[in-house]
């Protein structure tokens, strides 16, 4: 049996086609500017959008769109430790939902991955120093640099993986079982490492392009990642 694919915009989907903007509200009036990454919260059904051109993170809940982090039209870095609507982002391109419902954002223009805690109502940097580089490992993740992160994903243990043009970086989930099933949460205090790209790296080969973008962890295996390479048009399977 073939299932039918329903494609909808405007009244049933968010955005007004060629009209770019940052308007919140109903699906028929909300506007975006160069939206990039998407992620859903399986617990609530909320859809989160990395609205790169507006430098914000938006959420679609039911028939309403609202901004949850960043300030529309203001690109920059700031706001760690403050409320998400006070923080500044720069061209966020990807978002992932952690087991506790917090959001991990590839803050591409700021060379950082940041966590938005929707319960505590705060923002923090998980990995990245603002330096466009991806070397070093084995130390606190928030002391390690990461160059233009483009993709974020979790494995089934809560370990965080991030693509950075020619490198895949990781942050080990903490020892505390934050969520059901013993799943941990990656924070800036946890250990950062590299799994692909520039040495040192954990068992994977060196990358041969500078166009790594998307990343996904295989939920059925602990040792497998998938990465997209835009330059070569490859889907790369990484097995340790």
Coordinates of N, CA and C in Angstrom, one line a residue, residues 14-207:
X14 N 3.4 26.6 8.3 CA 3.9 27.9 8.7 C 4.7 28.6 7.6
X15 N 4.6 29.9 7.6 CA 5.3 30.7 6.6 C 4.4 31.2 5.5
X16 N 4.8 32.3 4.9 CA 4.0 32.9 3.8 C 4.7 32.9 2.5
X17 N 5.4 31.8 2.2 CA 6.1 31.7 0.9 C 7.2 32.7 0.7
X18 N 7.0 33.6 -0.2 CA 8.1 34.6 -0.6 C 8.2 35.7 0.4
X19 N 7.3 35.8 1.4 CA 7.3 36.9 2.4 C 8.2 36.5 3.6
X20 N 9.4 37.1 3.7 CA 10.3 36.9 4.8 C 10.1 37.8 5.9
X21 N 10.2 37.3 7.1 CA 10.0 38.2 8.3 C 10.2 37.4 9.5
X22 N 9.7 38.0 10.7 CA 9.9 37.4 12.0 C 8.6 37.4 12.8
X23 N 7.5 37.4 12.1 CA 6.2 37.6 12.7 C 5.8 36.3 13.4
X24 N 5.5 36.4 14.7 CA 4.9 35.3 15.4 C 3.4 35.3 15.3
X25 N 2.7 34.2 15.7 CA 1.3 34.2 15.6 C 0.8 32.9 14.9
X26 N -0.4 33.0 14.3 CA -1.0 31.8 13.7 C -0.2 31.4 12.5
X27 N -0.5 30.2 12.0 CA 0.3 29.6 10.9 C 0.0 30.4 9.6
X28 N -1.1 31.1 9.5 CA -1.4 31.8 8.3 C -0.8 33.2 8.2
X29 N -0.2 33.6 9.4 CA 0.4 34.9 9.4 C 1.9 34.9 9.7
X30 N 2.4 33.8 10.3 CA 3.8 33.7 10.8 C 4.7 33.8 9.6
X31 N 5.9 34.4 9.8 CA 6.9 34.5 8.8 C 8.3 34.1 9.3
X32 N 9.1 33.6 8.4 CA 10.5 33.2 8.8 C 11.4 33.8 7.8
X33 N 12.7 33.7 8.1 CA 13.8 34.2 7.2 C 14.9 33.2 7.1
X34 N 15.0 32.5 6.0 CA 16.0 31.4 5.8 C 16.0 30.4 6.9
X35 N 14.8 29.8 7.2 CA 14.8 28.7 8.2 C 15.6 27.5 7.8
X36 N 16.3 26.9 8.8 CA 17.3 25.9 8.4 C 16.9 24.6 9.1
X37 N 17.5 24.3 10.3 CA 17.2 23.0 10.9 C 15.9 22.9 11.6
X38 N 15.4 21.6 11.7 CA 14.2 21.3 12.4 C 14.4 20.2 13.4
X39 N 13.6 20.2 14.5 CA 13.6 19.1 15.4 C 12.3 19.0 16.1
X40 N 11.8 17.8 16.4 CA 10.5 17.7 17.2 C 10.8 17.2 18.6
X41 N 9.9 17.6 19.5 CA 10.0 17.0 20.8 C 9.0 15.9 20.9
X42 N 9.4 14.6 21.0 CA 8.5 13.5 20.9 C 7.5 13.5 22.1
X43 N 7.8 14.2 23.2 CA 6.9 14.2 24.3 C 5.7 15.1 24.1
X44 N 5.9 16.2 23.4 CA 4.9 17.2 23.3 C 4.4 17.4 21.9
X45 N 5.2 17.0 20.9 CA 4.8 17.2 19.5 C 5.3 18.5 19.0
X46 N 5.9 19.4 19.8 CA 6.3 20.7 19.4 C 7.4 20.6 18.3
X47 N 7.4 21.4 17.3 CA 8.3 21.5 16.2 C 9.2 22.7 16.4
X48 N 10.5 22.5 16.6 CA 11.4 23.6 16.7 C 12.2 23.9 15.4
X49 N 12.4 25.2 15.2 CA 13.0 25.7 13.9 C 14.1 26.6 14.2
X50 N 15.3 26.3 13.6 CA 16.4 27.2 13.6 C 16.2 28.2 12.5
X51 N 15.8 29.4 12.9 CA 15.4 30.4 11.9 C 16.7 31.3 11.7
X52 N 17.5 30.8 10.8 CA 18.9 31.3 10.7 C 18.9 32.8 10.3
X53 N 18.1 33.2 9.4 CA 18.1 34.6 8.9 C 17.6 35.6 10.0
X54 N 16.8 35.1 10.9 CA 16.4 36.0 12.0 C 17.2 35.8 13.3
X55 N 18.2 34.9 13.3 CA 19.1 34.6 14.4 C 18.3 34.2 15.6
X56 N 17.2 33.4 15.4 CA 16.3 33.0 16.5 C 16.0 31.5 16.4
X57 N 15.4 31.0 17.5 CA 14.9 29.7 17.5 C 13.4 29.8 17.7
X58 N 12.6 29.2 16.9 CA 11.1 29.3 16.9 C 10.5 28.0 17.2
X59 N 9.3 28.0 17.7 CA 8.6 26.8 17.9 C 7.2 26.8 17.3
X60 N 6.7 25.7 16.7 CA 5.4 25.6 16.2 C 4.6 24.6 17.1
X61 N 3.6 25.1 17.8 CA 2.8 24.3 18.7 C 1.4 24.4 18.3
X62 N 0.8 23.3 17.8 CA -0.6 23.4 17.3 C -0.6 24.3 16.1
X63 N -1.4 25.4 16.1 CA -1.5 26.3 15.0 C -0.9 27.7 15.3
X64 N 0.1 27.7 16.3 CA 0.7 28.9 16.7 C 2.2 28.8 16.5
X65 N 2.9 29.9 16.2 CA 4.3 30.0 16.1 C 4.8 31.1 17.1
X66 N 5.8 30.8 17.8 CA 6.4 31.8 18.7 C 7.9 31.7 18.7
X67 N 8.6 32.8 19.1 CA 10.0 32.8 19.2 C 10.4 32.4 20.7
X68 N 11.3 31.4 20.8 CA 11.7 30.9 22.1 C 13.0 31.4 22.6
X69 N 13.9 31.8 21.6 CA 15.2 32.2 22.0 C 15.8 33.1 20.9
X70 N 16.6 34.0 21.3 CA 17.2 35.0 20.4 C 16.3 36.2 20.2
X71 N 16.9 37.2 19.5 CA 16.2 38.5 19.3 C 16.2 38.7 17.8
X72 N 15.0 38.7 17.2 CA 14.9 38.8 15.7 C 15.6 39.9 15.1
X73 N 16.5 39.7 14.1 CA 17.2 40.7 13.4 C 18.5 41.1 14.1
X74 N 18.8 40.6 15.3 CA 20.0 41.0 16.0 C 20.9 39.8 16.1
X75 N 22.0 39.9 15.3 CA 23.0 38.9 15.3 C 24.2 39.2 16.3
X76 N 24.6 38.2 17.0 CA 25.7 38.5 17.9 C 25.8 37.3 18.9
X77 N 26.7 37.5 19.9 CA 26.8 36.5 20.9 C 26.7 37.2 22.3
X78 N 25.9 36.5 23.1 CA 25.7 37.0 24.5 C 24.5 36.3 25.1
X79 N 24.4 36.4 26.4 CA 23.2 35.9 27.1 C 23.4 34.6 27.8
X80 N 24.6 34.0 27.8 CA 24.8 32.8 28.6 C 24.5 33.1 30.1
X81 N 23.6 32.3 30.6 CA 23.2 32.5 32.0 C 21.9 33.3 32.1
X82 N 21.5 33.9 31.0 CA 20.3 34.7 31.0 C 19.1 34.0 30.4
X83 N 18.0 34.6 30.3 CA 16.8 34.0 29.7 C 17.0 33.9 28.2
X84 N 16.4 32.9 27.6 CA 16.6 32.7 26.1 C 16.2 33.9 25.3
X85 N 15.2 34.7 25.7 CA 14.8 35.8 24.9 C 15.7 37.0 25.1
X86 N 16.7 36.9 26.0 CA 17.7 37.9 26.1 C 19.0 37.6 25.4
X87 N 19.1 36.3 25.1 CA 20.3 35.8 24.4 C 20.4 36.3 23.0
X88 N 21.7 36.3 22.5 CA 21.9 36.6 21.1 C 22.5 35.4 20.4
X89 N 22.1 35.1 19.2 CA 22.6 34.0 18.3 C 23.0 34.6 17.0
X90 N 23.8 33.9 16.2 CA 24.2 34.3 14.9 C 24.1 33.2 13.9
X91 N 23.1 33.3 13.1 CA 22.9 32.3 12.0 C 22.8 30.8 12.6
X92 N 21.9 30.6 13.5 CA 21.8 29.2 14.0 C 21.2 28.3 12.8
X93 N 21.8 27.1 12.6 CA 21.4 26.3 11.5 C 20.9 25.0 11.8
X94 N 21.0 24.5 13.1 CA 20.5 23.2 13.4 C 20.0 23.2 14.9
X95 N 19.1 22.4 15.2 CA 18.6 22.3 16.6 C 18.2 20.8 16.8
X96 N 18.5 20.4 18.1 CA 18.1 19.0 18.5 C 17.5 19.1 19.9
X97 N 16.6 18.2 20.1 CA 15.9 18.1 21.4 C 16.5 17.0 22.3
X98 N 17.0 17.4 23.4 CA 17.5 16.4 24.4 C 16.4 15.6 25.1
X99 N 16.8 14.6 25.8 CA 15.9 13.8 26.5 C 15.0 14.5 27.6
X100 N 15.5 15.6 28.1 CA 14.8 16.4 29.1 C 14.0 17.5 28.5
X101 N 14.0 17.6 27.1 CA 13.3 18.7 26.4 C 14.1 19.9 26.2
X102 N 15.3 20.0 26.7 CA 16.1 21.2 26.4 C 16.6 21.1 24.9
X103 N 16.9 22.3 24.4 CA 17.3 22.4 23.0 C 18.8 22.7 22.9
X104 N 19.4 22.0 21.9 CA 20.8 22.2 21.6 C 20.9 22.8 20.2
X105 N 21.6 23.9 20.1 CA 21.5 24.7 18.9 C 22.9 24.9 18.3
X106 N 23.1 24.6 17.0 CA 24.3 24.9 16.3 C 24.3 26.4 16.0
X107 N 25.0 27.1 16.9 CA 25.1 28.6 16.7 C 26.2 28.9 15.8
X108 N 26.0 28.7 14.5 CA 27.0 28.6 13.5 C 27.9 29.8 13.5
X109 N 27.3 31.0 13.4 CA 28.1 32.2 13.3 C 28.9 32.5 14.5
X110 N 28.6 31.9 15.6 CA 29.4 32.2 16.9 C 30.3 31.0 17.2
X111 N 30.4 30.0 16.3 CA 31.3 28.9 16.5 C 31.1 28.2 17.9
X112 N 29.8 28.0 18.1 CA 29.5 27.4 19.4 C 28.2 26.5 19.2
X113 N 28.1 25.5 20.2 CA 26.8 24.8 20.3 C 26.3 25.3 21.7
X114 N 25.0 25.7 21.7 CA 24.5 26.2 23.0 C 23.2 25.4 23.4
X115 N 23.0 25.4 24.7 CA 21.8 24.6 25.2 C 20.8 25.6 25.8
X116 N 19.6 25.4 25.4 CA 18.5 26.3 25.9 C 17.7 25.4 26.9
X117 N 17.7 25.7 28.1 CA 17.0 25.0 29.2 C 15.6 25.7 29.3
X118 N 14.6 25.0 28.8 CA 13.3 25.7 28.8 C 12.6 25.6 30.1
X119 N 13.1 24.8 31.0 CA 12.5 24.7 32.4 C 13.2 25.8 33.3
X120 N 14.5 25.8 33.3 CA 15.2 26.8 34.1 C 15.2 28.2 33.4
X121 N 14.9 28.2 32.1 CA 14.8 29.4 31.4 C 16.2 30.1 31.2
X122 N 17.2 29.3 30.9 CA 18.5 29.8 30.7 C 19.2 29.3 29.5
X123 N 20.3 29.9 29.1 CA 21.1 29.5 27.9 C 22.5 29.3 28.4
X124 N 23.2 28.3 27.9 CA 24.6 28.1 28.2 C 25.3 27.5 27.0
X125 N 26.6 27.7 26.9 CA 27.4 27.2 25.9 C 27.9 25.8 26.3
X126 N 27.7 24.8 25.4 CA 28.1 23.4 25.6 C 29.5 23.2 25.1
X127 N 29.7 23.6 23.8 CA 31.1 23.4 23.2 C 31.3 24.6 22.3
X128 N 32.6 25.1 22.3 CA 32.9 26.2 21.5 C 33.4 27.4 22.3
X129 N 34.4 28.1 21.8 CA 35.0 29.3 22.5 C 34.8 30.5 21.7
X130 N 34.2 30.4 20.5 CA 34.2 31.6 19.6 C 35.3 31.6 18.6
X131 N 36.3 30.7 18.7 CA 37.4 30.6 17.8 C 37.0 29.6 16.7
X132 N 37.3 29.9 15.5 CA 36.9 29.1 14.3 C 38.0 28.0 14.1
X133 N 38.0 27.0 15.0 CA 39.0 25.9 14.9 C 38.3 24.7 15.5
X134 N 38.8 23.5 15.2 CA 38.3 22.3 15.8 C 39.3 21.3 16.3
X135 N 40.3 21.8 17.0 CA 41.4 21.0 17.4 C 41.3 20.7 18.9
X136 N 42.0 19.7 19.4 CA 42.0 19.4 20.9 C 40.9 18.5 21.3
X137 N 41.1 17.8 22.4 CA 40.0 17.0 22.9 C 40.5 16.5 24.3
X138 N 39.6 15.8 25.0 CA 39.9 15.3 26.3 C 39.9 16.3 27.5
X139 N 39.2 17.4 27.3 CA 39.0 18.4 28.3 C 37.6 18.9 28.3
X140 N 37.3 19.8 29.2 CA 35.9 20.3 29.3 C 35.5 20.8 27.9
X141 N 34.3 20.5 27.5 CA 33.8 20.8 26.2 C 33.7 22.3 26.0
X142 N 33.4 23.1 27.0 CA 33.2 24.5 26.8 C 34.6 25.2 26.7
X143 N 35.7 24.5 26.8 CA 37.0 25.1 26.6 C 37.6 24.7 25.3
X144 N 36.8 23.9 24.5 CA 37.3 23.4 23.2 C 36.6 24.2 22.1
X145 N 37.4 24.5 21.0 CA 36.8 25.3 19.9 C 36.1 24.4 19.0
X146 N 35.2 25.0 18.2 CA 34.5 24.3 17.1 C 34.2 25.3 16.0
X147 N 34.6 24.9 14.8 CA 34.4 25.9 13.7 C 33.1 25.7 12.9
X148 N 32.3 26.7 13.0 CA 31.0 26.8 12.3 C 30.2 25.5 12.3
X149 N 29.7 25.1 13.5 CA 28.9 23.9 13.6 C 27.7 24.0 12.7
X150 N 27.4 22.8 12.1 CA 26.2 22.8 11.2 C 25.2 21.8 11.5
X151 N 25.5 20.7 12.2 CA 24.6 19.7 12.6 C 24.8 19.2 14.0
X152 N 23.7 18.8 14.6 CA 23.7 18.3 16.0 C 22.8 17.1 16.1
X153 N 23.3 16.1 16.9 CA 22.5 14.9 17.1 C 22.9 14.2 18.4
X154 N 22.0 13.4 18.9 CA 22.3 12.6 20.1 C 22.3 11.1 19.8
X155 N 23.1 10.3 20.5 CA 22.9 8.9 20.5 C 22.0 8.5 21.6
X156 N 21.8 7.2 21.7 CA 20.7 6.8 22.7 C 21.2 6.9 24.1
X157 N 22.5 7.2 24.4 CA 22.9 7.5 25.7 C 23.0 8.9 26.1
X158 N 22.6 9.8 25.1 CA 22.6 11.2 25.4 C 23.9 11.9 25.0
X159 N 24.9 11.2 24.4 CA 26.1 11.8 24.0 C 25.8 12.7 22.8
X160 N 26.4 13.8 22.7 CA 26.2 14.8 21.7 C 27.2 14.7 20.6
X161 N 26.8 14.8 19.3 CA 27.7 14.8 18.2 C 27.4 16.0 17.3
X162 N 28.4 16.7 16.8 CA 28.3 17.9 16.1 C 29.2 17.9 14.9
X163 N 28.7 18.3 13.7 CA 29.5 18.4 12.5 C 30.1 19.8 12.5
X164 N 31.3 19.9 12.0 CA 32.0 21.2 12.0 C 32.8 21.3 10.7
X165 N 32.2 21.4 9.6 CA 32.8 21.5 8.2 C 33.7 20.3 7.9
X166 N 34.9 20.1 8.6 CA 35.8 19.0 8.3 C 36.0 18.1 9.5
X167 N 35.2 18.2 10.6 CA 35.3 17.5 11.8 C 34.0 17.1 12.4
X168 N 33.9 16.0 13.0 CA 32.8 15.6 13.8 C 33.3 15.6 15.3
X169 N 32.7 16.5 16.1 CA 33.0 16.6 17.5 C 32.0 15.9 18.3
X170 N 32.4 15.5 19.5 CA 31.4 14.9 20.5 C 31.6 15.5 21.8
X171 N 30.5 15.4 22.6 CA 30.5 15.7 24.0 C 29.9 14.6 24.8
X172 N 30.6 14.0 25.7 CA 30.1 12.8 26.5 C 29.0 13.3 27.4
X173 N 28.0 12.5 27.5 CA 26.9 12.8 28.4 C 27.4 12.6 29.8
X174 N 26.9 13.4 30.7 CA 27.4 13.3 32.1 C 27.0 11.9 32.8
X175 N 27.6 11.6 33.9 CA 27.3 10.4 34.6 C 26.0 10.3 35.2
X176 N 25.4 11.5 35.5 CA 24.1 11.5 36.1 C 23.0 11.1 35.1
X177 N 22.2 10.2 35.5 CA 21.1 9.7 34.6 C 20.0 10.7 34.7
X178 N 20.0 11.7 33.8 CA 19.0 12.8 33.8 C 17.7 12.3 33.4
X179 N 17.6 11.4 32.5 CA 16.3 11.0 31.9 C 16.1 9.5 32.1
X180 N 14.9 9.0 31.8 CA 14.5 7.7 31.9 C 15.4 6.8 31.1
X181 N 15.7 5.6 31.6 CA 16.5 4.6 30.9 C 18.0 4.9 31.1
X182 N 18.4 5.8 32.0 CA 19.8 6.0 32.3 C 20.5 7.0 31.3
X183 N 19.7 7.7 30.5 CA 20.2 8.6 29.5 C 20.7 9.9 30.2
X184 N 22.0 10.3 29.9 CA 22.6 11.4 30.5 C 22.4 12.7 29.6
X185 N 23.0 13.8 30.1 CA 22.8 15.0 29.4 C 24.2 15.7 29.3
X186 N 24.5 16.1 28.0 CA 25.8 16.7 27.7 C 25.8 18.1 28.1
X187 N 26.8 18.6 28.9 CA 27.0 20.0 29.3 C 28.4 20.4 29.0
X188 N 28.6 21.7 29.2 CA 30.0 22.3 29.0 C 31.0 21.7 29.9
X189 N 30.6 21.2 31.1 CA 31.5 20.6 32.0 C 31.9 19.2 31.7
X190 N 31.3 18.6 30.7 CA 31.6 17.2 30.3 C 32.7 17.2 29.3
X191 N 33.3 16.0 29.0 CA 34.4 15.9 28.1 C 34.1 16.0 26.7
X192 N 34.9 16.8 26.0 CA 34.8 16.9 24.5 C 35.8 16.1 23.8
X193 N 35.5 15.7 22.6 CA 36.4 14.8 21.8 C 36.1 15.0 20.3
X194 N 37.0 14.5 19.5 CA 36.8 14.4 18.0 C 36.7 13.0 17.6
X195 N 35.8 12.7 16.7 CA 35.6 11.4 16.2 C 35.9 11.3 14.7
X196 N 36.1 12.4 14.0 CA 36.3 12.3 12.6 C 36.9 13.7 12.2
X197 N 38.0 13.7 11.4 CA 38.6 14.9 10.9 C 40.0 15.1 11.4
X198 N 40.3 16.3 11.8 CA 41.7 16.6 12.2 C 42.1 15.9 13.5
X199 N 43.3 15.4 13.5 CA 43.7 14.6 14.7 C 43.9 15.6 15.9
X200 N 43.9 15.1 17.2 CA 43.6 13.7 17.5 C 42.1 13.4 17.4
X201 N 41.8 12.1 17.1 CA 40.4 11.8 16.9 C 40.2 10.3 17.4
X202 N 39.0 10.0 17.7 CA 38.7 8.7 18.4 C 38.4 7.6 17.4
X203 N 39.4 7.1 16.7 CA 39.3 5.9 15.9 C 38.8 6.0 14.5
X204 N 38.4 7.2 14.1 CA 37.8 7.4 12.8 C 38.9 8.0 11.9
X205 N 38.8 7.9 10.6 CA 39.8 8.5 9.6 C 39.7 10.0 9.6
X206 N 40.7 10.6 8.9 CA 40.7 12.0 8.7 C 39.8 12.4 7.6
X207 N 39.0 13.5 7.8 CA 38.1 14.0 6.7 C 38.9 14.4 5.5

